[in-house]
Short mmCIF file of C-alpha atoms and ligand atoms in Angstrom, two decimals:
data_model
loop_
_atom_site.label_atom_id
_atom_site.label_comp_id
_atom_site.label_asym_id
_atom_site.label_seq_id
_atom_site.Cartn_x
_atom_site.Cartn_y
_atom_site.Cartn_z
CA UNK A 1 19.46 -17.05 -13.17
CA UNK A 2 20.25 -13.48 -12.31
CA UNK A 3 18.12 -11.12 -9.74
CA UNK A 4 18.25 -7.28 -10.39
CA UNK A 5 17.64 -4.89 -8.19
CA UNK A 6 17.02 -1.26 -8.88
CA UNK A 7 17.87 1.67 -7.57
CA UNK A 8 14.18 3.98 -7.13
CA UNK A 9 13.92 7.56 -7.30
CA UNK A 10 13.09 9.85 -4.90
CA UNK A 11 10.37 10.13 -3.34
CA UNK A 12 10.83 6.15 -2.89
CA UNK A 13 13.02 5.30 -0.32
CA UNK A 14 12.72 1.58 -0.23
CA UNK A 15 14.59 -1.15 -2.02
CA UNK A 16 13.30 -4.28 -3.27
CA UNK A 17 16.04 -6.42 -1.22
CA UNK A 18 18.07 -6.25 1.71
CA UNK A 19 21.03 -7.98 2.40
CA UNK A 20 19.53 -9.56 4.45
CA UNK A 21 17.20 -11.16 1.45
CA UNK A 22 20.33 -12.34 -0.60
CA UNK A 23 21.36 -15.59 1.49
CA UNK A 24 17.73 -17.45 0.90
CA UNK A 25 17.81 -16.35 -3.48
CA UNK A 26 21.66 -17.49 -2.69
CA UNK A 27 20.22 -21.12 -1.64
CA UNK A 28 17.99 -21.09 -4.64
CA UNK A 29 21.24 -21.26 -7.25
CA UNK A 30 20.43 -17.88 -7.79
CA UNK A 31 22.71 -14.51 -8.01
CA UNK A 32 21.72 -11.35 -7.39
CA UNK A 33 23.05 -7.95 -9.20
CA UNK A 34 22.13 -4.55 -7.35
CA UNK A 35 22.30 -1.41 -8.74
CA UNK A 36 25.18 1.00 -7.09
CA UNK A 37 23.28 2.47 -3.83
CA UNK A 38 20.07 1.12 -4.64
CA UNK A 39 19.74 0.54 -0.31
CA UNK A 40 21.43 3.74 0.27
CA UNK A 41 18.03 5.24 1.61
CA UNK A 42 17.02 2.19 3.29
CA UNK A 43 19.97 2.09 5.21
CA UNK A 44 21.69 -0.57 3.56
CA UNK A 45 24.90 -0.10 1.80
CA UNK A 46 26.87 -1.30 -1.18
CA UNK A 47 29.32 -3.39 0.51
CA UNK A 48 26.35 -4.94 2.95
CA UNK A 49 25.08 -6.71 -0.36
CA UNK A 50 28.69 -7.26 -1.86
CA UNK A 51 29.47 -9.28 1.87
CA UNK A 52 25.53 -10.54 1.52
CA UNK A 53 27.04 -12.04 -1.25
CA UNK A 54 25.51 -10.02 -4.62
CA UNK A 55 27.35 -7.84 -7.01
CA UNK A 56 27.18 -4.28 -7.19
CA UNK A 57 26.60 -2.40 -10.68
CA UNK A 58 25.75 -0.08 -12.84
CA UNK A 59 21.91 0.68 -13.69
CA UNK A 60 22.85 -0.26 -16.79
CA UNK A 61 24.70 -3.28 -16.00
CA UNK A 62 21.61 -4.13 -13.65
CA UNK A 63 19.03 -3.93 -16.38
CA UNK A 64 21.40 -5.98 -19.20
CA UNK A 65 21.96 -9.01 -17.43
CA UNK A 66 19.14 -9.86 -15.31
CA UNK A 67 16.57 -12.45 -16.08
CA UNK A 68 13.91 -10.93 -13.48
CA UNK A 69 14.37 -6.90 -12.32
CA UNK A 70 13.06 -6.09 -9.14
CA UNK A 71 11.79 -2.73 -9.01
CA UNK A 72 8.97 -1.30 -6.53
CA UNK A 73 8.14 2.08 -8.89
CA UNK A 74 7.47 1.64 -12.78
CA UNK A 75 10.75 1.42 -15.04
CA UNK A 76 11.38 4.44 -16.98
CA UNK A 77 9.63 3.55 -20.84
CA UNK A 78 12.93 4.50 -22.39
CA UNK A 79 14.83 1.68 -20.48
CA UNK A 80 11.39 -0.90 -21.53
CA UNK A 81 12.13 -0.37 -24.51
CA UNK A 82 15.63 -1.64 -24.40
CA UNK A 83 14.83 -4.45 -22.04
CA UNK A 84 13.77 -7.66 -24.24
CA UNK A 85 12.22 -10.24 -22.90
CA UNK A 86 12.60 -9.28 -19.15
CA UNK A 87 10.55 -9.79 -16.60
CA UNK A 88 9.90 -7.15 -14.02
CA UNK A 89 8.35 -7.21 -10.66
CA UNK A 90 7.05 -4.63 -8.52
CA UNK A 91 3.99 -2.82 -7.50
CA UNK A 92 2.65 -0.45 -10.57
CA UNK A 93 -0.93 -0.10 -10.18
CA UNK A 94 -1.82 -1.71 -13.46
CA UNK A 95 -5.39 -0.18 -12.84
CA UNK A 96 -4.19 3.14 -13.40
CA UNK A 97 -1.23 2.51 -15.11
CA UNK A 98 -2.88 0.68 -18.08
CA UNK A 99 -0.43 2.84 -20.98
CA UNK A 100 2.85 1.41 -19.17
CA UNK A 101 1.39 -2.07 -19.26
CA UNK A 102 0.50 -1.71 -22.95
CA UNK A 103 4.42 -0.31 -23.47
CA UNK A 104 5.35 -3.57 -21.51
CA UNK A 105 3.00 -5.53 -24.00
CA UNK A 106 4.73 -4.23 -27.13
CA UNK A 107 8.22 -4.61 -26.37
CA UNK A 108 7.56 -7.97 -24.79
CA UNK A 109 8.26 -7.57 -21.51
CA UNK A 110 6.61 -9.63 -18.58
CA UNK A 111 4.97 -7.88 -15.37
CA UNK A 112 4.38 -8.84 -12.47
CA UNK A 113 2.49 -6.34 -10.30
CA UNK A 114 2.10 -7.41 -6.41
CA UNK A 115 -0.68 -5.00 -5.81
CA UNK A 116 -2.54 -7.30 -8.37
CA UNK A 117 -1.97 -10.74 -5.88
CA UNK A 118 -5.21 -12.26 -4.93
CA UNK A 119 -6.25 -12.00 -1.30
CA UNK A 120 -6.19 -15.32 -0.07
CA UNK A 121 -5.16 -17.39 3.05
CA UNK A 122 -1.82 -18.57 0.88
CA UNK A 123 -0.99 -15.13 -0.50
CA UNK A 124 -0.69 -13.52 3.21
CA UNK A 125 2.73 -14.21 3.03
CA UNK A 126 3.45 -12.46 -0.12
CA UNK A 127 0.95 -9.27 0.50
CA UNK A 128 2.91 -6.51 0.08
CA UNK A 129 -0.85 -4.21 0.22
CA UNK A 130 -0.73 -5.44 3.77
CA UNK A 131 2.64 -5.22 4.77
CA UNK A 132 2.93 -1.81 3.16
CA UNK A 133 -0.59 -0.41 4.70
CA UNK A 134 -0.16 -1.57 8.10
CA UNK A 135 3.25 0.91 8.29
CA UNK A 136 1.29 3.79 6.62
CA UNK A 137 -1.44 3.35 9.69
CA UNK A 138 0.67 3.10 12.49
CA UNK A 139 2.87 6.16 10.97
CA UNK A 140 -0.78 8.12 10.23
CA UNK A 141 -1.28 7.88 13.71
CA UNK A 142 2.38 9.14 15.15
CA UNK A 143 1.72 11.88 12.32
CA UNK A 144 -1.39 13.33 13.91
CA UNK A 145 0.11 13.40 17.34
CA UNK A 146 2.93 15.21 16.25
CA UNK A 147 0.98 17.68 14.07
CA UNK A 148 -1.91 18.05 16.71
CA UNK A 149 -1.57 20.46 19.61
CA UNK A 150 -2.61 18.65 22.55
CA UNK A 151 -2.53 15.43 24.07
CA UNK A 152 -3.48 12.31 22.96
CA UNK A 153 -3.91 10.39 26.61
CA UNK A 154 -5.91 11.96 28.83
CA UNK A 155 -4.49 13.11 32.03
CA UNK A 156 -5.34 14.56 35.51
CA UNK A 157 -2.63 17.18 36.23
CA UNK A 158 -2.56 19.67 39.40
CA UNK A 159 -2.57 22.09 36.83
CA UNK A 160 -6.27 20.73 35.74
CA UNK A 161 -7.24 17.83 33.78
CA UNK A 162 -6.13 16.73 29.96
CA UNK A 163 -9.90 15.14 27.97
CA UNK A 164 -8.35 12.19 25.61
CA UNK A 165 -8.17 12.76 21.67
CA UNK A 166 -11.14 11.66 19.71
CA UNK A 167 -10.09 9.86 16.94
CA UNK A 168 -11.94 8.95 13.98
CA UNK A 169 -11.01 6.10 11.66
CA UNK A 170 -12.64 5.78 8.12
CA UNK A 171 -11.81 2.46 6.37
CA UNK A 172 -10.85 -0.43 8.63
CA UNK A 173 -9.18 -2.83 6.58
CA UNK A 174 -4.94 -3.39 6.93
CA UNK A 175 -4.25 0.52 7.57
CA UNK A 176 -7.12 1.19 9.61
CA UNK A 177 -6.84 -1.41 12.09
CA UNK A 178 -3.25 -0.75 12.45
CA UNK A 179 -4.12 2.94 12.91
CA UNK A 180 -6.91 1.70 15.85
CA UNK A 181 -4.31 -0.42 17.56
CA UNK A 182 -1.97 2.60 17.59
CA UNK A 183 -3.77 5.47 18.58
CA UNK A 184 -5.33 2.90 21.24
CA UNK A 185 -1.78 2.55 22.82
CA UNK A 186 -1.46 6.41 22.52
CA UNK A 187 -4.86 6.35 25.03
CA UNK A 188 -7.09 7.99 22.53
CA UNK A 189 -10.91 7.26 22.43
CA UNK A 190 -11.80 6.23 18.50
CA UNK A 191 -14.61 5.92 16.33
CA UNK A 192 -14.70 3.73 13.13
CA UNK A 193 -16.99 3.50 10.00
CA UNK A 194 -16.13 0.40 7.14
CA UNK A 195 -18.58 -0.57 4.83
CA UNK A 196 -17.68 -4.08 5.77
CA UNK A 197 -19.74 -5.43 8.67
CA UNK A 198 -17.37 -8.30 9.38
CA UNK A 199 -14.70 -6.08 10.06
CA UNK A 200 -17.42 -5.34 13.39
CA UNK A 201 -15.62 -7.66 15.76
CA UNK A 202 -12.17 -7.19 15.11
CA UNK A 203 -12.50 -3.23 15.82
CA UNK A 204 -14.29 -3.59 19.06
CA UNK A 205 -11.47 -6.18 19.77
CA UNK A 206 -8.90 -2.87 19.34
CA UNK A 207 -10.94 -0.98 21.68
CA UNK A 208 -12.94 1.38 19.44
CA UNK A 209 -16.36 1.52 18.63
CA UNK A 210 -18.08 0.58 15.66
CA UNK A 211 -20.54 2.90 14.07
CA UNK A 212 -23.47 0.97 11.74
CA UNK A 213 -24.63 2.38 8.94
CA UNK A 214 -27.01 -0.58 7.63
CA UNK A 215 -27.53 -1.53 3.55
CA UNK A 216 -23.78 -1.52 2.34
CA UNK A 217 -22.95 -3.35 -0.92
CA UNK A 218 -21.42 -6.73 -0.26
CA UNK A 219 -18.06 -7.11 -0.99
CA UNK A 220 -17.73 -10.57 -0.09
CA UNK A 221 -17.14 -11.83 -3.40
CA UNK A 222 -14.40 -9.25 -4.48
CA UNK A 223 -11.58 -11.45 -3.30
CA UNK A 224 -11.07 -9.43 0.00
CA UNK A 225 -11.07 -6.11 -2.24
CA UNK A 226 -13.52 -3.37 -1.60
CA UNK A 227 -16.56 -2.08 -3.71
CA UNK A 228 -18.59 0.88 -4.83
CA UNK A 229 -21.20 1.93 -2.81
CA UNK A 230 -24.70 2.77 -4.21
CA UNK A 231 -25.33 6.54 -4.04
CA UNK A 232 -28.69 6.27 -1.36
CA UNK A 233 -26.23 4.53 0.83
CA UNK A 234 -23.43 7.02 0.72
CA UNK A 235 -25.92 9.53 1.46
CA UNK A 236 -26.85 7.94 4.63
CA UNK A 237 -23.49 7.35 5.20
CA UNK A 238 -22.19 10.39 4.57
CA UNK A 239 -24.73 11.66 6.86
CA UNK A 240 -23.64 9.39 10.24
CA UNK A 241 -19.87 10.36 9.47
CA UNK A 242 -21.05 14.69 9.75
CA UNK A 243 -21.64 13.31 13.31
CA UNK A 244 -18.35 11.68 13.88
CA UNK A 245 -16.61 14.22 12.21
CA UNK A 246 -18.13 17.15 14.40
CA UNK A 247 -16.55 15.65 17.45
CA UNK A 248 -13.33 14.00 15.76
CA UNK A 249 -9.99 15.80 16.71
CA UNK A 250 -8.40 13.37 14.42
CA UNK A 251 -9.36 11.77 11.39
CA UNK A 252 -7.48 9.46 9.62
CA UNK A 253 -9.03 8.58 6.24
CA UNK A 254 -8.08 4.95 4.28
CA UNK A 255 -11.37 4.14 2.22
CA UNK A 256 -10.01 3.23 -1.20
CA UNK A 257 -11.62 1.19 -3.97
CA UNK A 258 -9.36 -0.32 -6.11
CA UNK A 259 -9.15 1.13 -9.82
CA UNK A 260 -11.58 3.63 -8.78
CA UNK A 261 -11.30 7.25 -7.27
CA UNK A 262 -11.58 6.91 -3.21
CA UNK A 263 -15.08 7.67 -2.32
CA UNK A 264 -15.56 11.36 -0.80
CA UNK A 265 -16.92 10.72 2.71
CA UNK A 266 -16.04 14.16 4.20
CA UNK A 267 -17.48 17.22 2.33
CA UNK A 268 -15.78 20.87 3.09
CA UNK A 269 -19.08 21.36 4.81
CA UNK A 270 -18.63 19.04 7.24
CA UNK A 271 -14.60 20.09 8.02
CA UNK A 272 -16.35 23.95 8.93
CA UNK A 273 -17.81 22.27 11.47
CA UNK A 274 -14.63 20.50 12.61
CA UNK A 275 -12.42 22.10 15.61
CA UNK A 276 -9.22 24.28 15.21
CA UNK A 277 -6.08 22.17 15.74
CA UNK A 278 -8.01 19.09 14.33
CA UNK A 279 -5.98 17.27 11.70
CA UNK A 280 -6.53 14.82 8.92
CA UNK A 281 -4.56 12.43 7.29
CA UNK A 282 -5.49 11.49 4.01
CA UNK A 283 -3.86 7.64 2.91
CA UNK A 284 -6.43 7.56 0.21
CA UNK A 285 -4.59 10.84 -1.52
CA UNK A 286 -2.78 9.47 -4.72
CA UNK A 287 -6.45 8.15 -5.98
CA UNK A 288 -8.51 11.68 -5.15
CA UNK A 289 -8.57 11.11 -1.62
CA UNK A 290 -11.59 10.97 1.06
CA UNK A 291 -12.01 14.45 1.59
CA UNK A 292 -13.48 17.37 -0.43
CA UNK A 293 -10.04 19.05 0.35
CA UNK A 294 -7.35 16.65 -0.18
CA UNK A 295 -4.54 17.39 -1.92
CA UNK A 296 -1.68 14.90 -2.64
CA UNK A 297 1.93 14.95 -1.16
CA UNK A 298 0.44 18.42 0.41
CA UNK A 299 -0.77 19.85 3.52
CA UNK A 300 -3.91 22.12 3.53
CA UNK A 301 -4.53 24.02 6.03
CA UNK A 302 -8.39 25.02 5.95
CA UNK A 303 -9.81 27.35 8.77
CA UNK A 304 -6.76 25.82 11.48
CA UNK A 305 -7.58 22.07 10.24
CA UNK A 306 -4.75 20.47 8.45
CA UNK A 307 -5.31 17.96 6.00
CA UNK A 308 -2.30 16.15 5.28
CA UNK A 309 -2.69 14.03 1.82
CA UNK A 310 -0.02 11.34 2.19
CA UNK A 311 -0.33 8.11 0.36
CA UNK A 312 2.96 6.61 0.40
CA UNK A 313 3.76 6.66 4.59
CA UNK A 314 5.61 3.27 4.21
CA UNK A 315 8.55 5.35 2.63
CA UNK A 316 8.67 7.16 5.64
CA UNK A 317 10.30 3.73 7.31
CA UNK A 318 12.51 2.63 4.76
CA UNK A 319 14.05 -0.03 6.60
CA UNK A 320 11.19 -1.94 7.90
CA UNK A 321 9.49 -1.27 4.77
CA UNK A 322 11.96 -3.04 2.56
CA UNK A 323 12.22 -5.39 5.34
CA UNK A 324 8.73 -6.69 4.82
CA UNK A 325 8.68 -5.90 1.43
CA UNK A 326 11.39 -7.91 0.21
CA UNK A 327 10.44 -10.97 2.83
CA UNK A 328 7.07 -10.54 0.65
CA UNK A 329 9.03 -10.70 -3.04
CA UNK A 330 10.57 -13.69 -1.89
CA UNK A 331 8.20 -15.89 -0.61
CA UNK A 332 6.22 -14.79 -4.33
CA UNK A 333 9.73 -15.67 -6.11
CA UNK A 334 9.58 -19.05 -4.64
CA UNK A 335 6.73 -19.91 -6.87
CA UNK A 336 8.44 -18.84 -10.31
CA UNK A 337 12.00 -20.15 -9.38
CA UNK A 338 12.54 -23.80 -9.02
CA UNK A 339 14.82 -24.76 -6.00
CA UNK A 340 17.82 -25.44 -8.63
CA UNK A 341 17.31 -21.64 -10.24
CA UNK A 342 15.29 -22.11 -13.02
CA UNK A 343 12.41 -20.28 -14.54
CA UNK A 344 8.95 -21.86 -13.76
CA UNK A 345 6.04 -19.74 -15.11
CA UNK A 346 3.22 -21.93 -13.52
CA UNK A 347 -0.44 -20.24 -14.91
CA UNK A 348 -2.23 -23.02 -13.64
CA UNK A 349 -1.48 -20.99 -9.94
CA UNK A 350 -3.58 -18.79 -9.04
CA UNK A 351 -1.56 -16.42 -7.58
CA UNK A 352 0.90 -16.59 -10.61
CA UNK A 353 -2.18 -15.68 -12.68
CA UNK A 354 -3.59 -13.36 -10.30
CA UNK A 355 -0.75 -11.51 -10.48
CA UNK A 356 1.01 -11.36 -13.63
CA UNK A 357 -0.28 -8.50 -15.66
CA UNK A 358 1.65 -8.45 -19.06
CA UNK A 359 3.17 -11.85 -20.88
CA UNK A 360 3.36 -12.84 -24.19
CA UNK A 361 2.90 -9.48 -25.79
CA UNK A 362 -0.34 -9.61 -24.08
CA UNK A 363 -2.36 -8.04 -20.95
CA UNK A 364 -3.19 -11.13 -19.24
CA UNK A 365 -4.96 -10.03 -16.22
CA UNK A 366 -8.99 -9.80 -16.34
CA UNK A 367 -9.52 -7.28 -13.85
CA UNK A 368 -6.74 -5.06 -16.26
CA UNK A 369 -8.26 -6.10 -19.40
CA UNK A 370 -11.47 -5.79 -18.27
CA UNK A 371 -10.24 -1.52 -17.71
CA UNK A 372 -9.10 -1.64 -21.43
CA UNK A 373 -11.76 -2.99 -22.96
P1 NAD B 401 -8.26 -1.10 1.19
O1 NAD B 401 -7.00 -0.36 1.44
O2 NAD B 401 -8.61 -1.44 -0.22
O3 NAD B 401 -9.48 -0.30 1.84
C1 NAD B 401 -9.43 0.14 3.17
C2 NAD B 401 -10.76 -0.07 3.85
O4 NAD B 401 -11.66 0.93 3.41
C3 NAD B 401 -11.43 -1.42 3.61
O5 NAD B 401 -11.65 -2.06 4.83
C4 NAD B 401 -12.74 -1.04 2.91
O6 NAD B 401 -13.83 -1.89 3.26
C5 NAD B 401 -12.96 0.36 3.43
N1 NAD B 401 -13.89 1.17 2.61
C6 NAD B 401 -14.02 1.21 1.26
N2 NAD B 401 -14.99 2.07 0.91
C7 NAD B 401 -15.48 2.61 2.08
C8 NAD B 401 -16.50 3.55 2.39
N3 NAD B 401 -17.24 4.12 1.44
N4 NAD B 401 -16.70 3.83 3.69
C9 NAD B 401 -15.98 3.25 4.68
N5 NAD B 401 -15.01 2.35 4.44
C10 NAD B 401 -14.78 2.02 3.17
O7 NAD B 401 -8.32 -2.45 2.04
P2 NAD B 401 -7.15 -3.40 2.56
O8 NAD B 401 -6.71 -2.92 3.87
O9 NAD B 401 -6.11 -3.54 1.52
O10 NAD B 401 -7.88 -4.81 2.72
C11 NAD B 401 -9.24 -4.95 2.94
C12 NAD B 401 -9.52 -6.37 3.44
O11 NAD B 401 -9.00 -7.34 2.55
C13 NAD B 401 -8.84 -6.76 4.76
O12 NAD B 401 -9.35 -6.22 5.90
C14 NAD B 401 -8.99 -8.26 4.70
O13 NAD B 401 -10.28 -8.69 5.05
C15 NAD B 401 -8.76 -8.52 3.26
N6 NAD B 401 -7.35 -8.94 3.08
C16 NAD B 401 -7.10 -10.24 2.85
C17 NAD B 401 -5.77 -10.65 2.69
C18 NAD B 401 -5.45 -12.08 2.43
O14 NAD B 401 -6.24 -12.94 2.81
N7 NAD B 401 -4.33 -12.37 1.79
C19 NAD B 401 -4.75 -9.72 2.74
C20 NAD B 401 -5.05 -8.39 2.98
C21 NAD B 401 -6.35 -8.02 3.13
#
């Protein structure tokens, strides 16, 4: 059995596997094939993975002789189409991607899409979602300081005293909490809305405070996955945030629902109000974002408040990115390899299932085929 990694295109910066990775696959009877700088903006060079013990080729090389490509982004169709019976791995947002999966379909190619892995105890291990958010909040957080003008701690100077940032979190599942924890060792005083209650303890845990708004839809049965909202309650909501928002001189924004645009909890209305100097950043930018404003991979600047739409932080840390990434690809991998390199597509696991999107010419997962239909 043969690995391949990928080399992805800028703006990704991360790479499937490190080096590091190789030794454990190595174990497994299994060889690995990189593409020629594929770690080069991760940090990790050629000859690291030729002394890890993998070879070193050409994309084309890469894609012809591996059993199972490892590639975060989507595949270029051109290079599907070439790629027979292959199975790829990676995180391509089959819910919005559905046209690439159907490609995939028709030229028989099998997907695997770790944004698709059910959320439970067992798959913690192999949640890239997790690994992945928790770097995007802790780098939302040393974003704002460095964009925002003053202080985050608060401090009493000769030269007169320093009030602590008020930061506002929306959305306090992976990314959120990590944001809380952060801005909490920065010394700022935070705010948090979720529509999950349960999420309650563990931000008062961080330090912050946890603003009710009662009658949310319960989400308790969508496999640790958010839901929509009914409009009365985002009303109600959306009033409680103007509040928060008023006083926030930082606002970082994670509400997403997956397959669905991010719910709009901060209207241009309520950003007039805001202070100059306040700034917002937007993780919940590639699917419309949670403000009026947003705009993707951009920075608005609207009456002094910047808005900075950035959904893809983790590729701002390359290294510990692909670090956790990769540590999550593997621990997945160990339930389609056998221990002596073989191929074991096991359906009756429900993570397999969970996450495989494409096989046998066919879209396999429900929550994909359910988009389709
Ligand atoms: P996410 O990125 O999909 O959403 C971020 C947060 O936004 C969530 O907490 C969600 O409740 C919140 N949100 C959605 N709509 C909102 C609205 N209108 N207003 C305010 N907040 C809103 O979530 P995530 O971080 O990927 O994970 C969410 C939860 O899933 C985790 O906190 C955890 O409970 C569970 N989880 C389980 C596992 C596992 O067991 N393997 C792994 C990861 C996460």
């Amino acid at each position: 059995m043969i690995i391949g990694v990928l080399k992805e295109s800028l703006p990704e910066t991360r790479v499937s596997l490190l080096p590091e990775h190789i030794a454990t696959l190595k174990k497994w009877n299994v060889d690995v094939c990189v593409e020629s700088q594929a770690g080069m903006d991760a940090f990790a060079a050629d000859d690291k993975y030729s002394t890890a013990g993998a070879t070193v080729k050409s994309r084309e090389e890469v894609l012809q002789n591996s059993d199972i490509i490892l590639s975060i982004q989507p595949i270029e169709n051109s290079k599907i189409e070439n790629q027979k019976s292959k199975i790829i791995l990676g995180i391509y947002q089959p819910l919005f991607n559905y046209t690439l999966m159907k490609d995939c379909a028709s030229n028989g190619i099998t997907v695997f899409s770790m944004d698709m892995l059910p959320r439970t105890t067992r798959a913690q291990s192999m949640d890239v979602l997790s690994s992945q958010a928790n770097i995007a909040g802790y780098k939302a957080v040393l974003n704002a300081a460095f964009t925002y003008s003053r202080y985050f701690p608060m401090f009493m100077t000769a030269a007169g005293s320093i009030p602590p940032a008020k930061v506002l979190i929306l959305g306090a599942g992976v990314a959120g909490l990590q944001a809380i924890a952060t801005a909490k060792r920065l010394g700022a005083v935070i705010e948090v809305f979720d529509t999950r209650p349960q999420v309650k303890e563990e931000v008062m845990s961080l330090g912050a405070k946890f603003v009710e708004v009662e009658g949310a839809a319960d989400a308790s049965k969508a496999g640790g996955y958010a839901v929509e909202q009914t409009e009365e309650f985002m009303q109600r909501q959306k009033a409680k945030i103007g509040e928060s928002v008023a006083k926030a001189d930082i606002i970082i924004s994670t509400a997403q629902i997956p397959g669905k645009k991010a719910p709009i909890l901060i209207t241009t209305e309520m950003i007039n109000a805001m202070k100059s100097g306040s700034v917002i950043i937007d993780l919940a930018s590639a699917t419309g974002g949670n403000t009026e404003l947003t705009k993707d991979c951009t920075t608005v600047n609207h009456n002094g408040v910047n808005i900075v739409g950035n959904s893809a932080l983790a590729c701002s840390m390359p290294s510990d990115a692909s670090k956790l990434y990769g540590k999550n690809v593997l621990n997945f991998l160990q339930l389609i390899i056998t221990k002596e390199g073989q191929l074991n597509l096991n359906f009756e696991d429900d993570l397999v299932k969970g996450t495989c999107v494409v096989h046998g010419g066919e879209i396999t997962n429900e929550r994909v085929k359910v988009l389709i239909s």
